């Protein structure tokens, strides 16, 4: 035992063997957006599917064991796939509504009946959650959404010991986090402050906030001047008086080189020009920061995003985006600034 409350194992022949450095697998597994992970073994590369808990090698089986003191339970998160993100039950989704149940409530029902169905509400809308198929159904529209159950990552004493022996640069990267500043856009979507549409970006706003969390900062978008009020978490158009909500969201686990304006993700448009991924452009559901965090977690993964008209698949290893309706493929690049 390594001191962790979990252990990942592979069945080779008739023997279950511990996977070395399984904290890497655990870290990915605890991310609700992670479909799986590819690891190197003596039998070559093996892909572990987190949803099915199986490998792509018919000769290998995988399992995750949990070791907890008597009377202690594992902290489990339940998540549903929103239009563009995995959202935890009980938290506010992109639709700005909170469900009537939390992860803890769902886990209690799941433990009692892992093949059962649970009904709950969001406002006046009723939903059912089917544990056997891991899907959520809107009982009015019959819309289905995928559901995932994942443990929440915690650092054990052994993990802390191994971290303390790392070089200082590694420690700062591990614990480093940034903050994303967004305002509520016209379409009811949170829009990130970025320099190509705003005179201030995340880094500049965060620096001002750190100096005075109760203060204000002035900025310009197009020809309009705005005041961002940190105490009230809103922005006010000084020309016409329009007020919009503002939020500050932590972004955990990314290295400092991948945050803020240090990394820029772009796609090559039909005119041959490289254009930034931005929530303010064509109602795109992702920005560079939204791409960079999954990329840091799994540089060989894929992610789905949407614009006002289409859905796309972004392939991080091939560095391409594909229109899921027309199958058109465009080149993608990642720039260090």
GROMACS .gro file of C-alpha atoms in nm:
model
  337
    1UNK     CA    1   0.000   0.000   0.000
    2UNK     CA    2   0.131   0.346  -0.093
    3UNK     CA    3  -0.059   0.537   0.175
    4UNK     CA    4  -0.328   0.645  -0.071
    5UNK     CA    5  -0.691   0.551  -0.015
    6UNK     CA    6  -0.706   0.408  -0.368
    7UNK     CA    7  -0.509   0.168  -0.587
    8UNK     CA    8  -0.527   0.106  -0.963
    9UNK     CA    9  -0.453  -0.249  -1.079
   10UNK     CA   10  -0.422  -0.446  -1.404
   11UNK     CA   11  -0.508  -0.814  -1.434
   12UNK     CA   12  -0.232  -0.988  -1.632
   13UNK     CA   13  -0.308  -1.356  -1.661
   14UNK     CA   14  -0.443  -1.455  -1.319
   15UNK     CA   15  -0.276  -1.190  -1.103
   16UNK     CA   16  -0.382  -0.837  -1.020
   17UNK     CA   17  -0.076  -0.607  -1.023
   18UNK     CA   18  -0.056  -0.251  -0.893
   19UNK     CA   19   0.003   0.012  -1.160
   20UNK     CA   20   0.309   0.225  -1.082
   21UNK     CA   21   0.253   0.599  -1.037
   22UNK     CA   22  -0.123   0.542  -1.026
   23UNK     CA   23  -0.170   0.889  -0.877
   24UNK     CA   24  -0.146   1.015  -1.238
   25UNK     CA   25  -0.442   0.794  -1.335
   26UNK     CA   26  -0.634   0.901  -1.024
   27UNK     CA   27  -0.582   1.271  -1.097
   28UNK     CA   28  -0.727   1.228  -1.447
   29UNK     CA   29  -1.006   0.998  -1.327
   30UNK     CA   30  -1.127   1.264  -1.083
   31UNK     CA   31  -1.181   1.509  -1.370
   32UNK     CA   32  -1.542   1.462  -1.492
   33UNK     CA   33  -1.447   1.565  -1.846
   34UNK     CA   34  -1.181   1.293  -1.882
   35UNK     CA   35  -1.296   1.001  -2.097
   36UNK     CA   36  -0.984   0.797  -2.020
   37UNK     CA   37  -0.606   0.788  -2.019
   38UNK     CA   38  -0.331   0.608  -2.211
   39UNK     CA   39  -0.053   0.452  -2.002
   40UNK     CA   40   0.273   0.276  -2.091
   41UNK     CA   41   0.304  -0.087  -1.975
   42UNK     CA   42   0.534  -0.381  -2.045
   43UNK     CA   43   0.271  -0.488  -2.300
   44UNK     CA   44   0.283  -0.152  -2.475
   45UNK     CA   45   0.044   0.142  -2.458
   46UNK     CA   46  -0.290   0.070  -2.292
   47UNK     CA   47  -0.596   0.297  -2.296
   48UNK     CA   48  -0.816   0.291  -1.985
   49UNK     CA   49  -1.180   0.389  -2.045
   50UNK     CA   50  -1.299   0.563  -1.727
   51UNK     CA   51  -1.670   0.525  -1.804
   52UNK     CA   52  -1.656   0.149  -1.862
   53UNK     CA   53  -1.350   0.083  -1.641
   54UNK     CA   54  -1.198  -0.140  -1.904
   55UNK     CA   55  -0.897  -0.130  -2.138
   56UNK     CA   56  -0.861  -0.144  -2.515
   57UNK     CA   57  -0.659  -0.466  -2.475
   58UNK     CA   58  -0.878  -0.775  -2.449
   59UNK     CA   59  -0.606  -0.952  -2.250
   60UNK     CA   60  -0.600  -0.687  -1.977
   61UNK     CA   61  -0.861  -0.594  -1.719
   62UNK     CA   62  -0.844  -0.288  -1.495
   63UNK     CA   63  -0.989  -0.211  -1.153
   64UNK     CA   64  -0.975   0.067  -0.895
   65UNK     CA   65  -0.975  -0.036  -0.529
   66UNK     CA   66  -1.072   0.200  -0.249
   67UNK     CA   67  -0.926   0.168   0.101
   68UNK     CA   68  -1.098   0.374   0.369
   69UNK     CA   69  -1.110   0.350   0.750
   70UNK     CA   70  -1.425   0.196   0.894
   71UNK     CA   71  -1.707   0.447   0.906
   72UNK     CA   72  -1.547   0.679   0.649
   73UNK     CA   73  -1.696   0.723   0.302
   74UNK     CA   74  -1.537   0.846  -0.018
   75UNK     CA   75  -1.627   1.194  -0.139
   76UNK     CA   76  -1.808   1.131  -0.470
   77UNK     CA   77  -1.912   1.388  -0.731
   78UNK     CA   78  -2.204   1.336  -0.972
   79UNK     CA   79  -2.193   1.532  -1.299
   80UNK     CA   80  -2.416   1.585  -1.602
   81UNK     CA   81  -2.304   1.695  -1.948
   82UNK     CA   82  -2.441   2.043  -2.012
   83UNK     CA   83  -2.433   2.194  -2.363
   84UNK     CA   84  -2.056   2.243  -2.338
   85UNK     CA   85  -1.938   2.150  -1.988
   86UNK     CA   86  -1.963   1.881  -1.721
   87UNK     CA   87  -2.152   2.034  -1.427
   88UNK     CA   88  -2.185   1.895  -1.077
   89UNK     CA   89  -2.537   1.841  -0.946
   90UNK     CA   90  -2.634   2.111  -0.700
   91UNK     CA   91  -2.408   2.368  -0.865
   92UNK     CA   92  -2.524   2.631  -1.112
   93UNK     CA   93  -2.506   2.520  -1.476
   94UNK     CA   94  -2.469   2.736  -1.786
   95UNK     CA   95  -2.848   2.759  -1.792
   96UNK     CA   96  -2.820   2.952  -1.463
   97UNK     CA   97  -3.036   2.703  -1.272
   98UNK     CA   98  -2.946   2.480  -0.979
   99UNK     CA   99  -3.083   2.130  -0.932
  100UNK     CA  100  -3.280   2.034  -0.622
  101UNK     CA  101  -3.032   1.757  -0.535
  102UNK     CA  102  -2.661   1.742  -0.466
  103UNK     CA  103  -2.391   1.483  -0.535
  104UNK     CA  104  -2.432   1.359  -0.179
  105UNK     CA  105  -2.807   1.305  -0.227
  106UNK     CA  106  -2.754   1.112  -0.549
  107UNK     CA  107  -2.476   0.898  -0.400
  108UNK     CA  108  -2.706   0.798  -0.113
  109UNK     CA  109  -2.972   0.677  -0.358
  110UNK     CA  110  -2.712   0.509  -0.580
  111UNK     CA  111  -2.565   0.318  -0.285
  112UNK     CA  112  -2.911   0.191  -0.193
  113UNK     CA  113  -3.001   0.088  -0.550
  114UNK     CA  114  -2.724   0.107  -0.816
  115UNK     CA  115  -2.969   0.004  -1.090
  116UNK     CA  116  -3.250   0.238  -0.986
  117UNK     CA  117  -3.400   0.562  -1.115
  118UNK     CA  118  -3.410   0.891  -0.923
  119UNK     CA  119  -3.643   1.182  -1.003
  120UNK     CA  120  -3.564   1.546  -0.917
  121UNK     CA  121  -3.647   1.899  -1.029
  122UNK     CA  122  -3.474   2.211  -1.162
  123UNK     CA  123  -3.717   2.495  -1.109
  124UNK     CA  124  -4.048   2.367  -1.247
  125UNK     CA  125  -3.888   2.107  -1.477
  126UNK     CA  126  -3.878   1.742  -1.374
  127UNK     CA  127  -3.593   1.505  -1.457
  128UNK     CA  128  -3.512   1.138  -1.407
  129UNK     CA  129  -3.163   0.999  -1.350
  130UNK     CA  130  -3.116   0.637  -1.460
  131UNK     CA  131  -2.823   0.476  -1.276
  132UNK     CA  132  -2.816   0.170  -1.504
  133UNK     CA  133  -2.761   0.377  -1.821
  134UNK     CA  134  -2.599   0.679  -1.650
  135UNK     CA  135  -2.829   0.921  -1.829
  136UNK     CA  136  -3.052   1.209  -1.725
  137UNK     CA  137  -3.386   1.264  -1.903
  138UNK     CA  138  -3.596   1.579  -1.916
  139UNK     CA  139  -3.947   1.443  -1.851
  140UNK     CA  140  -4.105   1.726  -2.053
  141UNK     CA  141  -3.885   1.732  -2.365
  142UNK     CA  142  -3.737   1.378  -2.338
  143UNK     CA  143  -3.390   1.529  -2.391
  144UNK     CA  144  -3.117   1.293  -2.269
  145UNK     CA  145  -2.784   1.395  -2.116
  146UNK     CA  146  -2.491   1.176  -2.014
  147UNK     CA  147  -2.405   1.143  -1.646
  148UNK     CA  148  -2.075   1.057  -1.476
  149UNK     CA  149  -1.985   0.949  -1.122
  150UNK     CA  150  -1.630   1.031  -1.017
  151UNK     CA  151  -1.443   1.053  -0.685
  152UNK     CA  152  -1.311   1.391  -0.580
  153UNK     CA  153  -0.933   1.412  -0.572
  154UNK     CA  154  -0.768   1.445  -0.231
  155UNK     CA  155  -0.401   1.452  -0.134
  156UNK     CA  156  -0.295   1.174   0.104
  157UNK     CA  157  -0.006   1.198   0.348
  158UNK     CA  158   0.205   0.996   0.102
  159UNK     CA  159   0.119   1.234  -0.179
  160UNK     CA  160   0.212   1.534   0.034
  161UNK     CA  161   0.543   1.370   0.127
  162UNK     CA  162   0.628   1.306  -0.237
  163UNK     CA  163   0.529   1.661  -0.328
  164UNK     CA  164   0.749   1.812  -0.058
  165UNK     CA  165   1.052   1.641  -0.210
  166UNK     CA  166   0.990   1.797  -0.553
  167UNK     CA  167   1.192   2.096  -0.676
  168UNK     CA  168   1.033   2.424  -0.579
  169UNK     CA  169   0.936   2.498  -0.938
  170UNK     CA  170   0.738   2.173  -0.955
  171UNK     CA  171   0.561   2.250  -0.630
  172UNK     CA  172   0.454   2.594  -0.743
  173UNK     CA  173   0.325   2.453  -1.071
  174UNK     CA  174   0.126   2.183  -0.891
  175UNK     CA  175  -0.049   2.421  -0.655
  176UNK     CA  176  -0.070   2.713  -0.897
  177UNK     CA  177  -0.412   2.833  -0.994
  178UNK     CA  178  -0.545   3.128  -1.186
  179UNK     CA  179  -0.876   3.307  -1.205
  180UNK     CA  180  -1.100   3.359  -1.502
  181UNK     CA  181  -1.303   3.681  -1.516
  182UNK     CA  182  -1.624   3.679  -1.719
  183UNK     CA  183  -1.927   3.901  -1.781
  184UNK     CA  184  -2.280   3.797  -1.875
  185UNK     CA  185  -2.314   3.845  -2.252
  186UNK     CA  186  -2.620   3.929  -2.462
  187UNK     CA  187  -2.701   3.563  -2.532
  188UNK     CA  188  -2.708   3.471  -2.163
  189UNK     CA  189  -2.359   3.318  -2.186
  190UNK     CA  190  -2.060   3.399  -1.969
  191UNK     CA  191  -1.800   3.576  -2.185
  192UNK     CA  192  -1.432   3.594  -2.092
  193UNK     CA  193  -1.246   3.926  -2.079
  194UNK     CA  194  -0.983   3.905  -2.355
  195UNK     CA  195  -0.748   4.167  -2.496
  196UNK     CA  196  -0.869   4.151  -2.857
  197UNK     CA  197  -1.219   4.263  -2.751
  198UNK     CA  198  -1.141   4.446  -2.426
  199UNK     CA  199  -0.870   4.683  -2.304
  200UNK     CA  200  -0.817   4.451  -2.004
  201UNK     CA  201  -0.771   4.074  -1.982
  202UNK     CA  202  -0.790   3.819  -1.699
  203UNK     CA  203  -0.440   3.891  -1.573
  204UNK     CA  204  -0.483   4.269  -1.564
  205UNK     CA  205  -0.820   4.246  -1.387
  206UNK     CA  206  -0.690   3.992  -1.134
  207UNK     CA  207  -0.390   4.214  -1.054
  208UNK     CA  208  -0.624   4.506  -0.981
  209UNK     CA  209  -0.850   4.283  -0.772
  210UNK     CA  210  -0.558   4.154  -0.563
  211UNK     CA  211  -0.458   4.512  -0.483
  212UNK     CA  212  -0.811   4.610  -0.374
  213UNK     CA  213  -1.093   4.350  -0.370
  214UNK     CA  214  -1.344   4.625  -0.285
  215UNK     CA  215  -1.228   4.864  -0.556
  216UNK     CA  216  -1.316   4.942  -0.916
  217UNK     CA  217  -1.135   4.936  -1.249
  218UNK     CA  218  -1.215   5.117  -1.574
  219UNK     CA  219  -1.185   4.958  -1.920
  220UNK     CA  220  -1.301   4.998  -2.280
  221UNK     CA  221  -1.482   4.763  -2.519
  222UNK     CA  222  -1.516   4.903  -2.872
  223UNK     CA  223  -1.615   5.267  -2.820
  224UNK     CA  224  -1.780   5.221  -2.481
  225UNK     CA  225  -1.629   5.286  -2.141
  226UNK     CA  226  -1.711   5.059  -1.846
  227UNK     CA  227  -1.658   5.040  -1.471
  228UNK     CA  228  -1.601   4.696  -1.314
  229UNK     CA  229  -1.708   4.701  -0.950
  230UNK     CA  230  -1.533   4.423  -0.753
  231UNK     CA  231  -1.750   4.464  -0.442
  232UNK     CA  232  -2.077   4.433  -0.636
  233UNK     CA  233  -1.934   4.197  -0.902
  234UNK     CA  234  -2.089   4.387  -1.189
  235UNK     CA  235  -1.984   4.603  -1.483
  236UNK     CA  236  -2.160   4.927  -1.574
  237UNK     CA  237  -2.161   5.094  -1.916
  238UNK     CA  238  -2.077   5.458  -1.840
  239UNK     CA  239  -2.238   5.579  -2.162
  240UNK     CA  240  -2.585   5.422  -2.135
  241UNK     CA  241  -2.589   5.286  -1.778
  242UNK     CA  242  -2.640   4.918  -1.869
  243UNK     CA  243  -2.535   4.684  -1.588
  244UNK     CA  244  -2.411   4.325  -1.630
  245UNK     CA  245  -2.317   4.055  -1.382
  246UNK     CA  246  -1.951   3.958  -1.346
  247UNK     CA  247  -1.796   3.644  -1.199
  248UNK     CA  248  -1.447   3.533  -1.092
  249UNK     CA  249  -1.389   3.158  -1.127
  250UNK     CA  250  -1.079   2.966  -1.010
  251UNK     CA  251  -0.893   2.752  -1.262
  252UNK     CA  252  -0.702   2.481  -1.078
  253UNK     CA  253  -0.422   2.251  -1.176
  254UNK     CA  254  -0.280   2.432  -1.478
  255UNK     CA  255   0.083   2.541  -1.501
  256UNK     CA  256   0.154   2.911  -1.495
  257UNK     CA  257   0.280   2.903  -1.853
  258UNK     CA  258  -0.064   2.786  -1.966
  259UNK     CA  259  -0.272   3.057  -1.804
  260UNK     CA  260  -0.392   3.403  -1.894
  261UNK     CA  261  -0.245   3.541  -2.214
  262UNK     CA  262   0.066   3.316  -2.215
  263UNK     CA  263  -0.095   3.057  -2.444
  264UNK     CA  264  -0.319   3.129  -2.741
  265UNK     CA  265  -0.519   2.866  -2.932
  266UNK     CA  266  -0.616   2.949  -3.290
  267UNK     CA  267  -0.789   2.786  -3.589
  268UNK     CA  268  -0.726   2.857  -3.959
  269UNK     CA  269  -1.042   3.007  -4.103
  270UNK     CA  270  -1.173   2.967  -4.459
  271UNK     CA  271  -0.984   3.281  -4.567
  272UNK     CA  272  -0.653   3.131  -4.452
  273UNK     CA  273  -0.622   3.364  -4.153
  274UNK     CA  274  -0.552   3.235  -3.802
  275UNK     CA  275  -0.824   3.337  -3.556
  276UNK     CA  276  -0.836   3.307  -3.177
  277UNK     CA  277  -1.081   3.080  -3.000
  278UNK     CA  278  -1.293   3.330  -2.811
  279UNK     CA  279  -1.633   3.325  -2.646
  280UNK     CA  280  -1.693   3.668  -2.797
  281UNK     CA  281  -1.646   3.541  -3.155
  282UNK     CA  282  -1.937   3.368  -3.333
  283UNK     CA  283  -2.084   3.267  -2.994
  284UNK     CA  284  -1.807   3.009  -2.954
  285UNK     CA  285  -1.849   2.805  -2.634
  286UNK     CA  286  -1.474   2.792  -2.553
  287UNK     CA  287  -1.174   3.021  -2.523
  288UNK     CA  288  -0.799   2.953  -2.522
  289UNK     CA  289  -0.809   2.904  -2.146
  290UNK     CA  290  -1.088   2.645  -2.176
  291UNK     CA  291  -0.878   2.448  -2.426
  292UNK     CA  292  -0.547   2.476  -2.242
  293UNK     CA  293  -0.657   2.310  -1.917
  294UNK     CA  294  -0.780   1.985  -2.084
  295UNK     CA  295  -0.467   1.995  -2.303
  296UNK     CA  296  -0.246   2.004  -1.992
  297UNK     CA  297  -0.437   1.706  -1.852
  298UNK     CA  298  -0.438   1.500  -2.174
  299UNK     CA  299  -0.252   1.629  -2.481
  300UNK     CA  300  -0.389   1.337  -2.684
  301UNK     CA  301  -0.755   1.396  -2.601
  302UNK     CA  302  -1.051   1.547  -2.784
  303UNK     CA  303  -1.317   1.796  -2.681
  304UNK     CA  304  -1.652   1.909  -2.821
  305UNK     CA  305  -1.751   2.275  -2.852
  306UNK     CA  306  -2.024   2.475  -3.022
  307UNK     CA  307  -2.079   2.801  -3.208
  308UNK     CA  308  -2.406   2.972  -3.294
  309UNK     CA  309  -2.460   2.730  -3.587
  310UNK     CA  310  -2.248   2.415  -3.553
  311UNK     CA  311  -2.086   2.166  -3.317
  312UNK     CA  312  -1.719   2.079  -3.355
  313UNK     CA  313  -1.466   1.822  -3.234
  314UNK     CA  314  -1.124   1.958  -3.140
  315UNK     CA  315  -0.852   1.691  -3.168
  316UNK     CA  316  -0.562   1.798  -2.945
  317UNK     CA  317  -0.314   1.541  -3.079
  318UNK     CA  318  -0.389   1.596  -3.450
  319UNK     CA  319  -0.430   1.972  -3.391
  320UNK     CA  320  -0.746   1.988  -3.600
  321UNK     CA  321  -1.108   2.088  -3.555
  322UNK     CA  322  -1.387   1.903  -3.737
  323UNK     CA  323  -1.736   2.029  -3.810
  324UNK     CA  324  -1.961   1.745  -3.693
  325UNK     CA  325  -2.234   1.838  -3.944
  326UNK     CA  326  -2.028   1.899  -4.262
  327UNK     CA  327  -1.714   1.699  -4.166
  328UNK     CA  328  -1.500   1.999  -4.271
  329UNK     CA  329  -1.158   1.990  -4.102
  330UNK     CA  330  -0.944   2.294  -4.020
  331UNK     CA  331  -0.593   2.326  -3.882
  332UNK     CA  332  -0.541   2.434  -3.520
  333UNK     CA  333  -0.231   2.574  -3.352
  334UNK     CA  334  -0.112   2.654  -3.000
  335UNK     CA  335   0.104   2.964  -2.958
  336UNK     CA  336   0.324   3.042  -2.658
  337UNK     CA  337   0.328   3.418  -2.605
   0.00000   0.00000   0.00000
